[in-house]
PDB file of C-alpha atoms in Angstrom:
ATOM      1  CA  UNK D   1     -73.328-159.055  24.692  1.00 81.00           C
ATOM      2  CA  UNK D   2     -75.398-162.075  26.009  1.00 86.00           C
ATOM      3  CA  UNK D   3     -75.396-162.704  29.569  1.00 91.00           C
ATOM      4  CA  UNK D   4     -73.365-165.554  29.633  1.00 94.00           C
ATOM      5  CA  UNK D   5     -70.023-163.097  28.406  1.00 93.00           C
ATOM      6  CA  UNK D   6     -71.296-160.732  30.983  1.00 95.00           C
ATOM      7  CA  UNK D   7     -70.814-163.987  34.022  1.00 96.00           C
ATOM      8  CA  UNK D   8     -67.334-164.546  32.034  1.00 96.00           C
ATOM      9  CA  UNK D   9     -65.972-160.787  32.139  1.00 96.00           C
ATOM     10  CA  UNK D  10     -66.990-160.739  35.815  1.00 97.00           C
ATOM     11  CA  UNK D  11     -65.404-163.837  37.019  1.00 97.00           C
ATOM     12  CA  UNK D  12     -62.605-162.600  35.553  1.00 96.00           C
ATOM     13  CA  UNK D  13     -62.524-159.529  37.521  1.00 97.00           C
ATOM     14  CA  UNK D  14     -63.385-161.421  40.337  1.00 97.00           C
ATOM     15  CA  UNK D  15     -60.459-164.325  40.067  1.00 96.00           C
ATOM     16  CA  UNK D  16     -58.199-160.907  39.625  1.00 95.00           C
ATOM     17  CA  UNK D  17     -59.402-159.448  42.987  1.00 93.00           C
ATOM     18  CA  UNK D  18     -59.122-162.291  44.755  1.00 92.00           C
ATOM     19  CA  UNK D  19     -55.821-163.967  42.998  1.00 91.00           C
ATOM     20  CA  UNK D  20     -54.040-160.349  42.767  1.00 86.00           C
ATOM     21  CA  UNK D  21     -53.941-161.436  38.865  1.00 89.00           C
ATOM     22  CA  UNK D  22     -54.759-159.518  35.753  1.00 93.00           C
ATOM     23  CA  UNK D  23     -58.240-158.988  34.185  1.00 94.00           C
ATOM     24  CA  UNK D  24     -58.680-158.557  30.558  1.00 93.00           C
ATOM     25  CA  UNK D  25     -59.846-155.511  29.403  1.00 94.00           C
ATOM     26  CA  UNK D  26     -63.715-155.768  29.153  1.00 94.00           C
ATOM     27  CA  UNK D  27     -64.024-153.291  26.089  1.00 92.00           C
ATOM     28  CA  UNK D  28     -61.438-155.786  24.104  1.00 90.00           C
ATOM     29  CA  UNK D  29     -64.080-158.771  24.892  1.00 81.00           C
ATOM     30  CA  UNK D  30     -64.826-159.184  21.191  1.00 77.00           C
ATOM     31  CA  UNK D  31     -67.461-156.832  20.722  1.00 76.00           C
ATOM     32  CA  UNK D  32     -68.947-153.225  21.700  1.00 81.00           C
ATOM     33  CA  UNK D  33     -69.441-152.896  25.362  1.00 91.00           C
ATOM     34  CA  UNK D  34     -72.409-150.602  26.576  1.00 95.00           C
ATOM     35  CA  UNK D  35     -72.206-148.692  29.985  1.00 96.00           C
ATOM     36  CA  UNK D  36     -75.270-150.224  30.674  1.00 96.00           C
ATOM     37  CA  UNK D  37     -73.729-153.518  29.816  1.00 97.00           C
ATOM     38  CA  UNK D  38     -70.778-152.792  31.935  1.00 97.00           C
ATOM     39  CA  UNK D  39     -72.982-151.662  35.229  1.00 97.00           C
ATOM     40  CA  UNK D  40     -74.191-155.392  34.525  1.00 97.00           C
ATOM     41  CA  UNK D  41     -70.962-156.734  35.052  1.00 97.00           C
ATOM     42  CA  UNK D  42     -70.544-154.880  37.789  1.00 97.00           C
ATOM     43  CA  UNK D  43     -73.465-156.206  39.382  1.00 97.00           C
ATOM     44  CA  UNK D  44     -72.472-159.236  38.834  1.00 98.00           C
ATOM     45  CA  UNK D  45     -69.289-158.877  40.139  1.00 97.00           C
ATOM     46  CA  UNK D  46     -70.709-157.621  43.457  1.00 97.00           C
ATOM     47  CA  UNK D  47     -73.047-160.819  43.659  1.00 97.00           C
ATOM     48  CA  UNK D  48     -69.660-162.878  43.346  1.00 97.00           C
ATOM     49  CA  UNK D  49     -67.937-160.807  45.979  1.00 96.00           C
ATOM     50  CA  UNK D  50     -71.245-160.833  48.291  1.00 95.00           C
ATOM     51  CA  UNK D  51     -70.950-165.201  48.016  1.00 96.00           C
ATOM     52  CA  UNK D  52     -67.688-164.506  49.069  1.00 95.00           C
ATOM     53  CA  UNK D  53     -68.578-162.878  52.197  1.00 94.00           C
ATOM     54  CA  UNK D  54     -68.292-159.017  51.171  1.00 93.00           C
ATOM     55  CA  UNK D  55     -71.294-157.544  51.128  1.00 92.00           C
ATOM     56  CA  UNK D  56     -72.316-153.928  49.780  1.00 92.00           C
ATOM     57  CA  UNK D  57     -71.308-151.270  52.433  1.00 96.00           C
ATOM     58  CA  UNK D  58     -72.371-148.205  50.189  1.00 98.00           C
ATOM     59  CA  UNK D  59     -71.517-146.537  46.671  1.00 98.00           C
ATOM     60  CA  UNK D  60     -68.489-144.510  45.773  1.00 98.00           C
ATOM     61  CA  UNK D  61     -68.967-141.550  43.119  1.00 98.00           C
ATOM     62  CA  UNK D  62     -66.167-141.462  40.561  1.00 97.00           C
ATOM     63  CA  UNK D  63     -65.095-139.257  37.304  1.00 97.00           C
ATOM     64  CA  UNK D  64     -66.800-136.306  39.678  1.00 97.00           C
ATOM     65  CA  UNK D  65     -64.025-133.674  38.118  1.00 94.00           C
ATOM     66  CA  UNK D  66     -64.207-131.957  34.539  1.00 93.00           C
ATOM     67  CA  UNK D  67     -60.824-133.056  33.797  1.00 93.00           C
ATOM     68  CA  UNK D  68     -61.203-136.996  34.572  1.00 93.00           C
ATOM     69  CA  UNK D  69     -64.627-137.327  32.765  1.00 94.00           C
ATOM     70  CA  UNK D  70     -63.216-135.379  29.416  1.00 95.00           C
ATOM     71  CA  UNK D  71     -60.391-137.886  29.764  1.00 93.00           C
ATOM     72  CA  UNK D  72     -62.583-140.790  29.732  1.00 95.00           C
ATOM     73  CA  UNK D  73     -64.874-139.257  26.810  1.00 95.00           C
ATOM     74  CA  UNK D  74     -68.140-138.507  29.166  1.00 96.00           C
ATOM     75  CA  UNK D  75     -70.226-135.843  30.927  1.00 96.00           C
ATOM     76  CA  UNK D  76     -71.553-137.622  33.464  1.00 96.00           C
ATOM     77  CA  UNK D  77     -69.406-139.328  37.049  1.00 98.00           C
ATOM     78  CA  UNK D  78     -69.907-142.764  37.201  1.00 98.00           C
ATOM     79  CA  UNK D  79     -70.504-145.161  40.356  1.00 98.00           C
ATOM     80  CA  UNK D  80     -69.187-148.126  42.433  1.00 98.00           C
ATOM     81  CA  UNK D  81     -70.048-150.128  44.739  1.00 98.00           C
ATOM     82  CA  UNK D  82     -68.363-150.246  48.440  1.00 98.00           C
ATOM     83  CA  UNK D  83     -67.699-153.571  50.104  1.00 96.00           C
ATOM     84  CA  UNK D  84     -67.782-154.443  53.818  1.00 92.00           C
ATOM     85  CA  UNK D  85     -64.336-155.852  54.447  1.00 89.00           C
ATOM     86  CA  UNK D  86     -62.698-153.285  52.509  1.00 93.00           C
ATOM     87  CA  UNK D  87     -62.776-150.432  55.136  1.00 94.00           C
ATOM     88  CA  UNK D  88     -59.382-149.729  57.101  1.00 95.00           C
ATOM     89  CA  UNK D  89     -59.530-148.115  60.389  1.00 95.00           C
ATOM     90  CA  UNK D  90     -57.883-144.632  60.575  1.00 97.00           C
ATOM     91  CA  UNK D  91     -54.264-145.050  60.642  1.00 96.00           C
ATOM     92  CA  UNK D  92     -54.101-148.294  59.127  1.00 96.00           C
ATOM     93  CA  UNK D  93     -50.888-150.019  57.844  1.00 95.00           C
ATOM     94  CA  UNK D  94     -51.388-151.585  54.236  1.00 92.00           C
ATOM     95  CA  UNK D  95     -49.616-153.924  52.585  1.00 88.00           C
ATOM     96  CA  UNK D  96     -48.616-151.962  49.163  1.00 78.00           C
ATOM     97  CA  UNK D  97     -49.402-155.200  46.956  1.00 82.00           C
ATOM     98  CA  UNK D  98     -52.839-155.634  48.852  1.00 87.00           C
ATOM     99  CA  UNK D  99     -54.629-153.327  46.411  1.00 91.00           C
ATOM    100  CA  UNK D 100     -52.912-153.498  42.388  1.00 89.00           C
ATOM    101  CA  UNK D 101     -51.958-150.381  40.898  1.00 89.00           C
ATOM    102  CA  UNK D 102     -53.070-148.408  44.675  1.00 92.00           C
ATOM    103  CA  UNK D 103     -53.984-144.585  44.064  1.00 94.00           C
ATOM    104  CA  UNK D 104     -54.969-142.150  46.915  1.00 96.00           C
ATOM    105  CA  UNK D 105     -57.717-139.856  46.834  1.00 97.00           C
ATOM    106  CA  UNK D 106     -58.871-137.284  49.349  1.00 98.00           C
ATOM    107  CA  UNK D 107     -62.967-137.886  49.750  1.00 98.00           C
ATOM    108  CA  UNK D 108     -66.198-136.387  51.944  1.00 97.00           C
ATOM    109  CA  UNK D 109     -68.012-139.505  53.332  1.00 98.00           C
ATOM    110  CA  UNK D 110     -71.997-139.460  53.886  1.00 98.00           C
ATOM    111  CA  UNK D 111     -73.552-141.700  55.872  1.00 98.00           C
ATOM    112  CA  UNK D 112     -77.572-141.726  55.360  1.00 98.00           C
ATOM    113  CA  UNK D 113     -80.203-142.048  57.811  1.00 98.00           C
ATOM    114  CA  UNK D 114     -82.744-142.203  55.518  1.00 97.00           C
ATOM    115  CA  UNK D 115     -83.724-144.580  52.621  1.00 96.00           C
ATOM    116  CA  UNK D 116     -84.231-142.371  49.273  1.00 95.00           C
ATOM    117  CA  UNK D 117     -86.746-144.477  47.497  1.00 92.00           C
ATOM    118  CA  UNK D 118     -87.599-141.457  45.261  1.00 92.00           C
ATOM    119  CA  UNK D 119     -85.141-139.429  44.032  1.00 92.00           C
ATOM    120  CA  UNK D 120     -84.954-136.052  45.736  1.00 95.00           C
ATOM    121  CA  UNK D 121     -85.896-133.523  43.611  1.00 95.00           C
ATOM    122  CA  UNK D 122     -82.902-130.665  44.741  1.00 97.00           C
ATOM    123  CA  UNK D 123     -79.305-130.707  46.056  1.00 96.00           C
ATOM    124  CA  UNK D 124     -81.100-129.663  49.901  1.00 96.00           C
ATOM    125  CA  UNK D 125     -84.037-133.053  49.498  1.00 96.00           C
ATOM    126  CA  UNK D 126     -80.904-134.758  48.796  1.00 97.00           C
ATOM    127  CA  UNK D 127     -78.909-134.041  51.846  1.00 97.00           C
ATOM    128  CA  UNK D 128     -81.760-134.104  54.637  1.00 97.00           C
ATOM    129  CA  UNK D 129     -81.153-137.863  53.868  1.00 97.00           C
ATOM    130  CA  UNK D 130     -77.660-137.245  55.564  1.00 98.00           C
ATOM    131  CA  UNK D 131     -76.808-138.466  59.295  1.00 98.00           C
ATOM    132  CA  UNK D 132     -73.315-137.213  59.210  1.00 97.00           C
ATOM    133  CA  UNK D 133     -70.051-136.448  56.838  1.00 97.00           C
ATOM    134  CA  UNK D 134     -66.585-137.766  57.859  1.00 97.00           C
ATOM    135  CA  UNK D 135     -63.799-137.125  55.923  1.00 97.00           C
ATOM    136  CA  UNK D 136     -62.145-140.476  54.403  1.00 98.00           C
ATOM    137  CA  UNK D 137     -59.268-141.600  51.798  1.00 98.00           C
ATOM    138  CA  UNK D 138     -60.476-144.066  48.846  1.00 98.00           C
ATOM    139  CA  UNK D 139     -57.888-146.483  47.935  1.00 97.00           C
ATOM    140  CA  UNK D 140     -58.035-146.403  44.360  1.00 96.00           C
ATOM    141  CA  UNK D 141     -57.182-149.910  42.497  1.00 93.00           C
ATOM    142  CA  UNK D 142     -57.911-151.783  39.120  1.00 91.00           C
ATOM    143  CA  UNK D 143     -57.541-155.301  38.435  1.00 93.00           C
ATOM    144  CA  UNK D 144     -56.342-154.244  34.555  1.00 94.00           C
ATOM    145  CA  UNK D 145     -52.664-153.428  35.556  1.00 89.00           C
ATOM    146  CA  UNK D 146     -52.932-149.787  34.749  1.00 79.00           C
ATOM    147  CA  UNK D 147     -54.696-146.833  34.107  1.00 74.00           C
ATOM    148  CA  UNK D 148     -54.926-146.951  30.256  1.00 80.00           C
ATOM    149  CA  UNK D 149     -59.132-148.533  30.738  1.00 91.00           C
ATOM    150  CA  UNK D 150     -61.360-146.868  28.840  1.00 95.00           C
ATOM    151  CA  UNK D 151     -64.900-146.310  30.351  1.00 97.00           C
ATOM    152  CA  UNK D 152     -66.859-149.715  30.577  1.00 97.00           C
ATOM    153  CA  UNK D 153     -63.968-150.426  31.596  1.00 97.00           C
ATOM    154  CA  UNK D 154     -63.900-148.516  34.779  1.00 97.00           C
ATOM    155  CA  UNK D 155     -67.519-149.423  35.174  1.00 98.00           C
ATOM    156  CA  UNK D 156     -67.038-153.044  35.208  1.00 97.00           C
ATOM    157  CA  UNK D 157     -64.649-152.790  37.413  1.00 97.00           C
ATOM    158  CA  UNK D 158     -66.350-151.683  40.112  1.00 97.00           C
ATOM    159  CA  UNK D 159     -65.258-147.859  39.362  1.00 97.00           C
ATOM    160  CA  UNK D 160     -61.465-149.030  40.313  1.00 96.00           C
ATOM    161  CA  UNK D 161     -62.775-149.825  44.244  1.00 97.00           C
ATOM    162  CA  UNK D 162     -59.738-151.121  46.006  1.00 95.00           C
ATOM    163  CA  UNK D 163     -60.508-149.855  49.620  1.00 96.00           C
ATOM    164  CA  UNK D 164     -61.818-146.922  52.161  1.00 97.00           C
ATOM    165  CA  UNK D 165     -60.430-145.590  55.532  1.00 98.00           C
ATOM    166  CA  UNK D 166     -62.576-143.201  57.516  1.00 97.00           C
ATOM    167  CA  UNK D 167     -61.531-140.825  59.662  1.00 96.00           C
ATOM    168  CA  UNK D 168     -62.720-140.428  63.617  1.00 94.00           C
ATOM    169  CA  UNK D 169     -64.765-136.673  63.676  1.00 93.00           C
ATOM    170  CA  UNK D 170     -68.413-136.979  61.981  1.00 94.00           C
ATOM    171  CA  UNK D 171     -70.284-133.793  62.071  1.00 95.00           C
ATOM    172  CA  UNK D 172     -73.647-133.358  60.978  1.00 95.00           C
ATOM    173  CA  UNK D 173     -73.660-131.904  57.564  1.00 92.00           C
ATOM    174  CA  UNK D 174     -75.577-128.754  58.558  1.00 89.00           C
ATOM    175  CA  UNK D 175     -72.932-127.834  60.911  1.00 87.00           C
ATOM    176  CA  UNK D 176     -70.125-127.381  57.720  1.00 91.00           C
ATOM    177  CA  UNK D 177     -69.922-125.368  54.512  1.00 95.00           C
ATOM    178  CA  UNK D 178     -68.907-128.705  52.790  1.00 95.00           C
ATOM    179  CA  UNK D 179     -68.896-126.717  49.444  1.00 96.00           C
ATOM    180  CA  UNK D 180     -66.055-124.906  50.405  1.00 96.00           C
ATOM    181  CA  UNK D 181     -64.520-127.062  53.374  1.00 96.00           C
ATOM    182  CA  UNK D 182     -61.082-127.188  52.505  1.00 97.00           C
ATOM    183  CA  UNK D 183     -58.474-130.655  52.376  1.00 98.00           C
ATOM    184  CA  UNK D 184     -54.518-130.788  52.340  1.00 97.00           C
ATOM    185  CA  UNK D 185     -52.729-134.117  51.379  1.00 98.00           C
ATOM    186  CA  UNK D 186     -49.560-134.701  52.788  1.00 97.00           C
ATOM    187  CA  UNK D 187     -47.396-137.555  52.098  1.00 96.00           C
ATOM    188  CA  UNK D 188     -44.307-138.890  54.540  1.00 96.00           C
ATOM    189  CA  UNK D 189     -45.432-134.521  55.740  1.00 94.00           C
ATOM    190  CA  UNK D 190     -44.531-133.133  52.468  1.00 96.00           C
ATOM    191  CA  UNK D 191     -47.772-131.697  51.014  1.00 97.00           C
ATOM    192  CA  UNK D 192     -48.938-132.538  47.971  1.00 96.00           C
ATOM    193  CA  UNK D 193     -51.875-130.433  46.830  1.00 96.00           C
ATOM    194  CA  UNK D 194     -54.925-128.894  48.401  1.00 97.00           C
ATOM    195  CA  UNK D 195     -59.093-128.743  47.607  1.00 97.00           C
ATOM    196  CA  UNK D 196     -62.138-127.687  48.611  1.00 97.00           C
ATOM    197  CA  UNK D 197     -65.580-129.379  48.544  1.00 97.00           C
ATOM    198  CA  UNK D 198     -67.097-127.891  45.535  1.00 97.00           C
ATOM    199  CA  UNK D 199     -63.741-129.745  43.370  1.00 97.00           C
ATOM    200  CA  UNK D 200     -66.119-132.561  42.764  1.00 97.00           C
ATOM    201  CA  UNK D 201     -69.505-132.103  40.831  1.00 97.00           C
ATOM    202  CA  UNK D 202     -69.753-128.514  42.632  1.00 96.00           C
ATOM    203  CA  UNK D 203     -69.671-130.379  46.417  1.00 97.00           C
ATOM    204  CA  UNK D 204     -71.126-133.327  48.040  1.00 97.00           C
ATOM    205  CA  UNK D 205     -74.796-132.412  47.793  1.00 97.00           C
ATOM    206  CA  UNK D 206     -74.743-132.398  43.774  1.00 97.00           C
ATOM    207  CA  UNK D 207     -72.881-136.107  43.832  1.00 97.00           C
ATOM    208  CA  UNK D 208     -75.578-137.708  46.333  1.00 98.00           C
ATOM    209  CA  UNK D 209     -78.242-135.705  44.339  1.00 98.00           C
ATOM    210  CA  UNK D 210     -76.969-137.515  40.865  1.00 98.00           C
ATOM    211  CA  UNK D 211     -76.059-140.593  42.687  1.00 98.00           C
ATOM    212  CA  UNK D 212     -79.679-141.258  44.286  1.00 97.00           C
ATOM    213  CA  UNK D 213     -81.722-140.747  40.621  1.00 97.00           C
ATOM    214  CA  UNK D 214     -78.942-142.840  38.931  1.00 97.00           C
ATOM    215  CA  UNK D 215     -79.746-145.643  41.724  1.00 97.00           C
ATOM    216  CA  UNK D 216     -83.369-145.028  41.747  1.00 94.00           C
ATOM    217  CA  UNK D 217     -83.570-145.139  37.995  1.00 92.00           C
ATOM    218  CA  UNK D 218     -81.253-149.371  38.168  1.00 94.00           C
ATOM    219  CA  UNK D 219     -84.064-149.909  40.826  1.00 94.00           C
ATOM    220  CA  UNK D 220     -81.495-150.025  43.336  1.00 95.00           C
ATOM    221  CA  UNK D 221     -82.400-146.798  45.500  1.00 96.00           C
ATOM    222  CA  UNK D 222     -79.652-145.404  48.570  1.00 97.00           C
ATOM    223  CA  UNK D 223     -80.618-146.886  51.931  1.00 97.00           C
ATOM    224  CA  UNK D 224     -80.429-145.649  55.340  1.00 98.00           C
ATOM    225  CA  UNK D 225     -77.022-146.735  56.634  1.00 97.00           C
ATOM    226  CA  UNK D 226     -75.019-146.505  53.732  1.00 98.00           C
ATOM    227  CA  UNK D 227     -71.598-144.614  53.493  1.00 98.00           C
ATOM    228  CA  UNK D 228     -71.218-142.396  50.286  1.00 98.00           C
ATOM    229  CA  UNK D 229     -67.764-141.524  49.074  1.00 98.00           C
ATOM    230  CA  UNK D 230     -68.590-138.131  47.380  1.00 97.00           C
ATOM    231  CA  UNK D 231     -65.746-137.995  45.023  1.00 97.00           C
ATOM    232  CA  UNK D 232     -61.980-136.980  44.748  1.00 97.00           C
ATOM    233  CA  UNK D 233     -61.396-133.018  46.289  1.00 98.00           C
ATOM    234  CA  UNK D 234     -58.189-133.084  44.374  1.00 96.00           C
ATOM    235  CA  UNK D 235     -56.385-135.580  41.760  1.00 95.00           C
ATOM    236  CA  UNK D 236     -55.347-138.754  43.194  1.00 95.00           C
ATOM    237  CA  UNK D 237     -51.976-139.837  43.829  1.00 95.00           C
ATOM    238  CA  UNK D 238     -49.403-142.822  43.098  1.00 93.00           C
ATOM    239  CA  UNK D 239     -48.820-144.845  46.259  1.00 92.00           C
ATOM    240  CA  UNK D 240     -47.416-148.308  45.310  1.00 85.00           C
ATOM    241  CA  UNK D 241     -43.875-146.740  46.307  1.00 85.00           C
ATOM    242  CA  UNK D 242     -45.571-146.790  50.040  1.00 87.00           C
ATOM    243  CA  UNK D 243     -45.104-144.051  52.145  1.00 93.00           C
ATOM    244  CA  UNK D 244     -47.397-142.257  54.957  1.00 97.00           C
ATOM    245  CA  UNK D 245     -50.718-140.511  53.467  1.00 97.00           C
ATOM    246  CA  UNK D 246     -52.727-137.977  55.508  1.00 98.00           C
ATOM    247  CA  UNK D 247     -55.463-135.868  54.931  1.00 98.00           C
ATOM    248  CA  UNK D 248     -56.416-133.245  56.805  1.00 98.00           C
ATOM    249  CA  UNK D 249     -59.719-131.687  56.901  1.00 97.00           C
ATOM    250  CA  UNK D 250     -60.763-128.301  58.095  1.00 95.00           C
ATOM    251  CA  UNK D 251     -63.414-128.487  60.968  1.00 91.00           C
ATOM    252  CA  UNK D 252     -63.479-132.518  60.856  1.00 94.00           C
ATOM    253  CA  UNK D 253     -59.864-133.450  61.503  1.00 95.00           C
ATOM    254  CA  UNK D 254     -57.000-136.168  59.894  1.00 97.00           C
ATOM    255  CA  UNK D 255     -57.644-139.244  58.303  1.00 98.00           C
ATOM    256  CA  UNK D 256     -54.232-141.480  57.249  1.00 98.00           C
ATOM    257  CA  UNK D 257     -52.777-144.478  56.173  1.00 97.00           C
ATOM    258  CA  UNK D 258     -49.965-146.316  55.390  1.00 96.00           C
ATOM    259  CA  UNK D 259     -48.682-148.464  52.628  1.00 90.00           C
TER     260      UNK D 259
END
């Protein structure tokens, strides 16, 4: 795919974010669609969304469960970028239609005080990078109007990125187990499933490890300041019908929204 159907496919999914409109399917463009391709889309998308005042906040770790990646034919998570503008305060009201085809999922944010130039070399390198972890909610979206993507698909579109909300308790990471720090979901106070750290990619330490040599390696390495979103603790959940979400994290308290 020459570079000029790369611009096409993400001005497409750019017109769709900002027009609440319908991309076409990237892996339908015509021809086969490499997941390298398809992180160049992405890219290119973010340079589109950065002219339109929304620049890169941090990265978002998807596909982190064994389930979701043999779903979407892989063995490996796959990455997004976070945009500033994007990130709701704790307790934020949301208009439903704000974010297309809105999914909740239940996440450990890292922030970094360190840049991570070279890839650390173990799970522990990895998270001496870490300033604090806050728990957080990703608002899951695509700009396809549904789920049925494949994987370039996903890719290109910005891992399905629709959103963020932190919550108000960082701790400093060596103060928690986050492996086995445990998460409860509620909706409108009716639960709707629990997890634990290690539900994505074993716990947080693994994703930023994997995250940080999949960045160093596009010569785009993490850098201090940036917010990580770790990966889903449990499997995300519907919320176009609206309703009151709230997650609620052992040791680092509630983090909620509203659509």
């Amino acid at each position: 795919m020459d570079v000029q159907q790369k611009r096409a496919l993400a001005r497409e999914l750019f017109h769709a974010w900002e027009s609440n409109a319908t991309a076409p399917l990237p892996s339908q463009a015509g021809q086969p669609l490499t997941q390298a391709e398809a992180y160049e889309i992405q890219g290119l998308l973010a340079e589109l969304h950065r002219k339109a005042g929304r620049s890169a906040a941090g990265w978002k770790l998807g596909l982190t469960s064994a389930a979701l990646q043999e779903r979407y034919g892989t063995d490996q998570p796959v990455y997004g970028r976070l945009l500033n503008g994007c990130c709701y305060p704790n307790g934020a009201d949301i208009p439903a239609e704000a974010i297309p085809c809105p999914k909740i999922e239940c996440e450990l944010a890292l922030v970094l005080k360190a840049d991570l130039d070279v890839p650390p070399a173990s799970p522990e390198e990895a998270m001496a990078a870490v300033d604090y972890a806050v728990p957080a909610l990703e608002l899951v979206g695509n700009r396809y109007g549904g789920y049925q993507a494949g994987l370039v698909d996903n890719i290109a579109d910005n891992a399905f990125f629709g959103g963020f909300v932190l919550g108000d308790r960082p701790a400093p990471p060596d103060k928690l187990d986050l492996e086995l720090l445990g998460v409860r979901l509620e909706q409108n106070g009716r639960t709707l499933g629990s997890g634990i750290g290690a539900a994505a990619m074993g716990g947080p330490a693994y994703g930023l490890l994997w995250l940080a040599k999949a960045l160093a390696g596009a010569g785009t390495p993490l850098r201090a300041g940036e917010i990580i979103l770790s990966g889903a603790l449990l499997p995300s959940v519907p919320a176009q019908d609206g309703g009151y979400f709230r997650a609620c994290f052992d040791g680092l308290g509630d983090v909620s929204v509203r659509f």
